[in-house]
XYZ file of C-alpha atoms in Angstrom:
303
model
C -0.399 9.996 2.691
C 0.299 13.708 2.083
C 3.837 14.530 1.004
C 4.396 16.836 3.979
C 3.456 14.020 6.337
C 6.096 11.801 4.735
C 8.591 14.628 5.016
C 7.905 15.070 8.710
C 8.182 11.325 9.149
C 11.896 11.342 8.359
C 12.931 14.975 8.890
C 14.155 14.505 12.445
C 16.074 11.342 11.620
C 17.643 12.954 8.556
C 18.670 15.892 10.717
C 20.229 13.520 13.225
C 22.124 11.726 10.476
C 23.512 14.993 9.147
C 24.371 16.220 12.627
C 26.093 12.970 13.446
C 28.187 13.050 10.298
C 29.074 16.704 10.842
C 30.086 16.013 14.420
C 32.371 13.217 13.296
C 33.998 15.458 10.695
C 34.398 18.493 12.945
C 35.346 16.947 16.295
C 39.064 17.502 16.883
C 41.201 14.476 17.583
C 41.408 13.717 21.261
C 44.797 13.775 22.982
C 46.471 10.404 23.258
C 45.904 10.318 26.987
C 42.161 10.900 26.511
C 41.925 8.169 23.911
C 43.427 5.702 26.340
C 40.911 6.543 29.067
C 38.022 4.063 29.101
C 34.531 5.517 28.765
C 32.452 5.306 31.919
C 29.591 2.817 31.539
C 26.187 4.446 31.892
C 23.803 2.898 34.368
C 20.713 2.312 32.195
C 17.298 1.275 33.508
C 16.612 -2.453 33.524
C 12.796 -2.274 33.666
C 12.147 -0.818 30.183
C 9.365 -2.340 28.057
C 7.068 -1.291 25.211
C 4.883 0.777 27.571
C 7.768 2.714 29.113
C 7.108 6.448 28.649
C 10.079 8.412 27.270
C 8.347 11.779 26.827
C 4.996 13.509 27.007
C 3.618 16.212 24.719
C 0.761 18.197 26.254
C 0.103 15.193 28.467
C 0.143 12.637 25.631
C 2.621 9.779 26.154
C 5.395 8.744 23.773
C 6.555 5.215 24.550
C 9.514 2.966 23.768
C 7.121 0.725 21.813
C 6.104 3.606 19.561
C 9.763 4.401 18.972
C 10.492 0.813 17.982
C 7.612 0.859 15.474
C 9.141 3.964 13.860
C 12.589 2.359 13.813
C 11.234 -0.767 12.111
C 9.758 1.389 9.320
C 12.971 3.292 8.528
C 14.994 2.686 5.340
C 18.179 0.615 5.846
C 20.524 3.609 5.557
C 19.114 5.144 8.744
C 19.766 1.962 10.688
C 23.498 2.490 10.156
C 23.405 5.352 12.636
C 24.721 4.685 16.125
C 22.057 3.818 18.698
C 22.181 7.142 20.568
C 21.839 9.244 17.419
C 18.996 7.131 16.066
C 17.188 7.147 19.420
C 17.310 10.945 19.623
C 16.205 11.347 16.004
C 13.222 9.039 16.423
C 12.186 10.703 19.682
C 12.406 14.153 18.082
C 10.295 12.871 15.200
C 7.593 11.551 17.533
C 7.581 14.790 19.550
C 7.023 16.753 16.329
C 4.314 14.395 15.093
C 2.497 14.322 18.444
C 2.477 18.113 18.759
C 1.285 18.628 15.199
C -1.253 15.797 15.334
C -2.955 17.486 18.280
C -3.554 20.542 16.104
C -4.488 18.316 13.165
C -7.097 16.525 15.280
C -8.958 19.799 15.676
C -9.229 20.430 11.928
C -9.718 16.820 10.850
C -12.059 16.428 7.889
C -14.235 13.563 6.698
C -11.553 12.771 4.126
C -9.013 12.439 6.954
C -11.300 10.076 8.864
C -11.751 7.895 5.779
C -8.017 7.893 5.036
C -7.205 6.840 8.606
C -9.718 3.996 8.441
C -8.290 2.770 5.109
C -4.782 2.835 6.604
C -5.987 0.966 9.710
C -7.580 -1.783 7.639
C -4.545 -2.035 5.360
C -2.193 -2.351 8.324
C -4.266 -5.048 10.034
C -4.724 -6.977 6.768
C -1.004 -6.776 6.044
C -0.175 -7.886 9.572
C -2.490 -10.897 9.228
C -0.951 -11.911 5.911
C 2.581 -11.510 7.253
C 1.671 -13.743 10.205
C 0.139 -16.288 7.808
C 3.177 -16.276 5.511
C 5.710 -16.657 8.305
C 3.858 -19.596 9.876
C 3.643 -21.344 6.504
C 7.415 -21.316 5.968
C 8.381 -23.436 8.978
C 11.297 -25.839 8.674
C 8.942 -28.808 8.807
C 6.855 -27.366 5.961
C 9.989 -26.728 3.907
C 11.147 -30.315 4.431
C 7.787 -31.663 3.265
C 7.696 -29.343 0.256
C 11.199 -30.414 -0.717
C 10.306 -34.099 -0.447
C 7.176 -33.584 -2.545
C 8.880 -31.560 -5.251
C 12.056 -33.621 -5.515
C 10.676 -37.084 -4.762
C 13.121 -39.735 -6.017
C 10.114 -41.858 -7.083
C 8.816 -38.983 -9.188
C 11.891 -37.378 -10.785
C 11.614 -34.011 -12.497
C 12.088 -33.975 -16.256
C 13.872 -30.958 -17.659
C 13.451 -29.782 -21.228
C 15.790 -27.944 -23.563
C 13.976 -25.820 -26.118
C 14.245 -22.750 -28.309
C 11.476 -20.499 -29.511
C 10.626 -17.657 -31.842
C 8.032 -15.266 -30.404
C 6.122 -12.774 -32.577
C 3.028 -10.621 -31.945
C 0.626 -12.135 -34.501
C -0.523 -15.552 -35.635
C -0.033 -14.503 -39.252
C 3.656 -13.778 -38.631
C 4.055 -17.051 -36.725
C 2.556 -19.034 -39.615
C 4.855 -17.246 -42.048
C 7.912 -18.245 -39.991
C 6.670 -21.837 -39.612
C 6.395 -22.162 -43.395
C 9.980 -20.941 -43.826
C 11.121 -23.531 -41.297
C 9.182 -26.267 -43.109
C 10.967 -25.182 -46.286
C 14.355 -25.687 -44.640
C 15.211 -22.280 -43.107
C 17.560 -22.224 -40.102
C 15.691 -21.888 -36.788
C 18.398 -19.924 -35.018
C 18.773 -17.416 -37.828
C 15.031 -16.827 -38.037
C 14.938 -16.354 -34.263
C 17.697 -13.751 -34.379
C 15.903 -11.887 -37.165
C 12.321 -12.094 -35.877
C 11.951 -13.113 -32.248
C 10.905 -10.382 -29.827
C 12.498 -11.386 -26.550
C 15.925 -11.563 -24.940
C 16.581 -15.105 -26.179
C 16.643 -13.906 -29.789
C 20.351 -13.084 -29.746
C 21.042 -16.711 -28.776
C 18.968 -18.060 -31.620
C 15.902 -18.358 -29.388
C 17.629 -20.815 -27.032
C 15.820 -21.006 -23.677
C 18.243 -23.465 -22.079
C 17.071 -26.194 -19.691
C 13.876 -25.730 -17.674
C 11.129 -27.637 -15.884
C 7.594 -27.335 -17.181
C 6.373 -25.457 -14.110
C 8.757 -22.634 -15.004
C 6.873 -21.939 -18.241
C 3.442 -20.466 -18.914
C 0.572 -22.434 -20.350
C -0.004 -23.554 -23.059
C 3.726 -23.240 -23.873
C 4.588 -25.924 -21.295
C 1.905 -28.301 -22.597
C 3.192 -27.929 -26.155
C 6.777 -28.701 -25.133
C 5.691 -31.776 -23.148
C 3.813 -33.247 -26.120
C 6.596 -32.704 -28.660
C 9.430 -35.049 -29.611
C 13.083 -34.050 -29.496
C 13.999 -32.166 -32.661
C 10.357 -31.385 -33.489
C 9.159 -27.846 -34.335
C 5.666 -26.857 -33.215
C 2.862 -25.104 -35.011
C 2.123 -21.598 -33.681
C 1.303 -21.614 -29.939
C -0.385 -18.606 -28.335
C 0.337 -17.425 -24.790
C -0.291 -14.135 -23.009
C 3.067 -12.922 -24.378
C 2.462 -13.587 -28.067
C 2.724 -16.345 -30.654
C 5.503 -18.927 -30.313
C 7.177 -21.344 -32.678
C 8.900 -23.880 -30.422
C 11.732 -26.283 -31.157
C 12.319 -29.001 -28.583
C 16.004 -29.807 -28.413
C 16.106 -32.534 -25.764
C 15.116 -33.859 -22.334
C 16.882 -35.089 -19.207
C 16.134 -36.200 -15.677
C 17.143 -33.404 -13.336
C 19.358 -34.123 -10.354
C 17.654 -33.152 -7.114
C 19.304 -30.043 -5.640
C 20.392 -29.858 -2.022
C 17.636 -28.543 0.203
C 19.690 -25.535 1.315
C 20.137 -24.504 -2.325
C 16.376 -24.292 -2.875
C 15.227 -23.396 0.639
C 14.557 -19.744 -0.199
C 12.537 -20.735 -3.279
C 10.510 -23.298 -1.310
C 9.852 -20.781 1.482
C 8.658 -18.198 -1.041
C 6.329 -20.755 -2.643
C 4.923 -21.757 0.741
C 4.388 -18.139 1.782
C 2.756 -17.221 -1.504
C 0.359 -20.175 -1.431
C -0.504 -19.584 2.217
C -1.294 -15.937 1.545
C -3.397 -16.760 -1.518
C -5.279 -19.460 0.393
C -5.847 -17.165 3.379
C -7.240 -14.379 1.185
C -9.555 -16.733 -0.695
C -10.765 -18.570 2.394
C -11.360 -15.349 4.310
C -13.243 -13.613 1.515
C -15.268 -16.752 0.723
C -16.304 -17.003 4.379
C -17.131 -13.310 4.683
C -20.633 -11.933 4.242
C -19.885 -9.767 1.212
C -22.650 -7.731 -0.405
C -21.730 -5.573 -3.400
C -23.841 -2.526 -4.254
C -21.704 -1.137 -7.055
C -23.710 -2.219 -10.077
C -25.165 1.233 -10.802
C -22.139 3.342 -9.790
C -20.121 5.061 -12.498
C -16.458 3.923 -12.081
C -15.358 7.444 -13.069
C -16.682 8.750 -9.734
C -13.287 7.987 -8.170
C -11.792 10.828 -10.223
C -14.199 13.356 -8.727
C -12.104 15.650 -6.500
C -15.214 17.130 -4.879
C -16.455 13.766 -3.587
C -15.980 14.810 0.055
C -17.588 18.205 -0.535
C -14.298 20.057 -0.013
């Protein structure tokens, strides 16, 4: 989206915010008698819905529904404005956009048409995924996920471990030899490890295996307490792991992990929806002989 379009998108609301603040600062204090007088209640319409027209610009309608869409897209700081100020700011914004868009329609280019179509598809795809995610995180689904994850018949084992992470296998083997020769694990971690745990001697605290990447988790599970591993490679580097101990974790209360369970359910539902939808779609790719660098060509649209 062009920068000027973004600017127009919030200019009216910003102006309303500034005007509102200025009015509050500059309005003289009302006499005591005026303060005591109750404000007369305004008789608002009772039949307003999303299709209710609040203004027209050259015959083109601006509706309450359009205004609500704009409001829902505003940053949180704008929502602190009082209702009347925000309403006026949003309406001014839509009047500006509608008037300018009418001119823009007349000079629309192929690039504009493509951009609008990309935005349309992105919005509809995002809306579908949001719908999918919200349905997946129902209370019933959360209850089932909690029961499955914290089943009393299948208790979760937690592990306490420390590690030293370095960028190369050669360095990892060098450190492992020093440990085999009696060097102190914590001191070597402080001197060599390349992550935030180094200052604590590589101590990672207590964790469940699903919180760690593979094959780090597999290595920890196979070790004995007090054992130091050979070098283990993950996407982050080469690890020397020391398993300190194990314990059976107490199941947390469902309310303490509800947000985590909801996030997991949403994430899985979205991933499943994307995969299922793409797998079911009739997708034909014709990109085998196209130079990927073409996307950097600024003259692609002939402009």
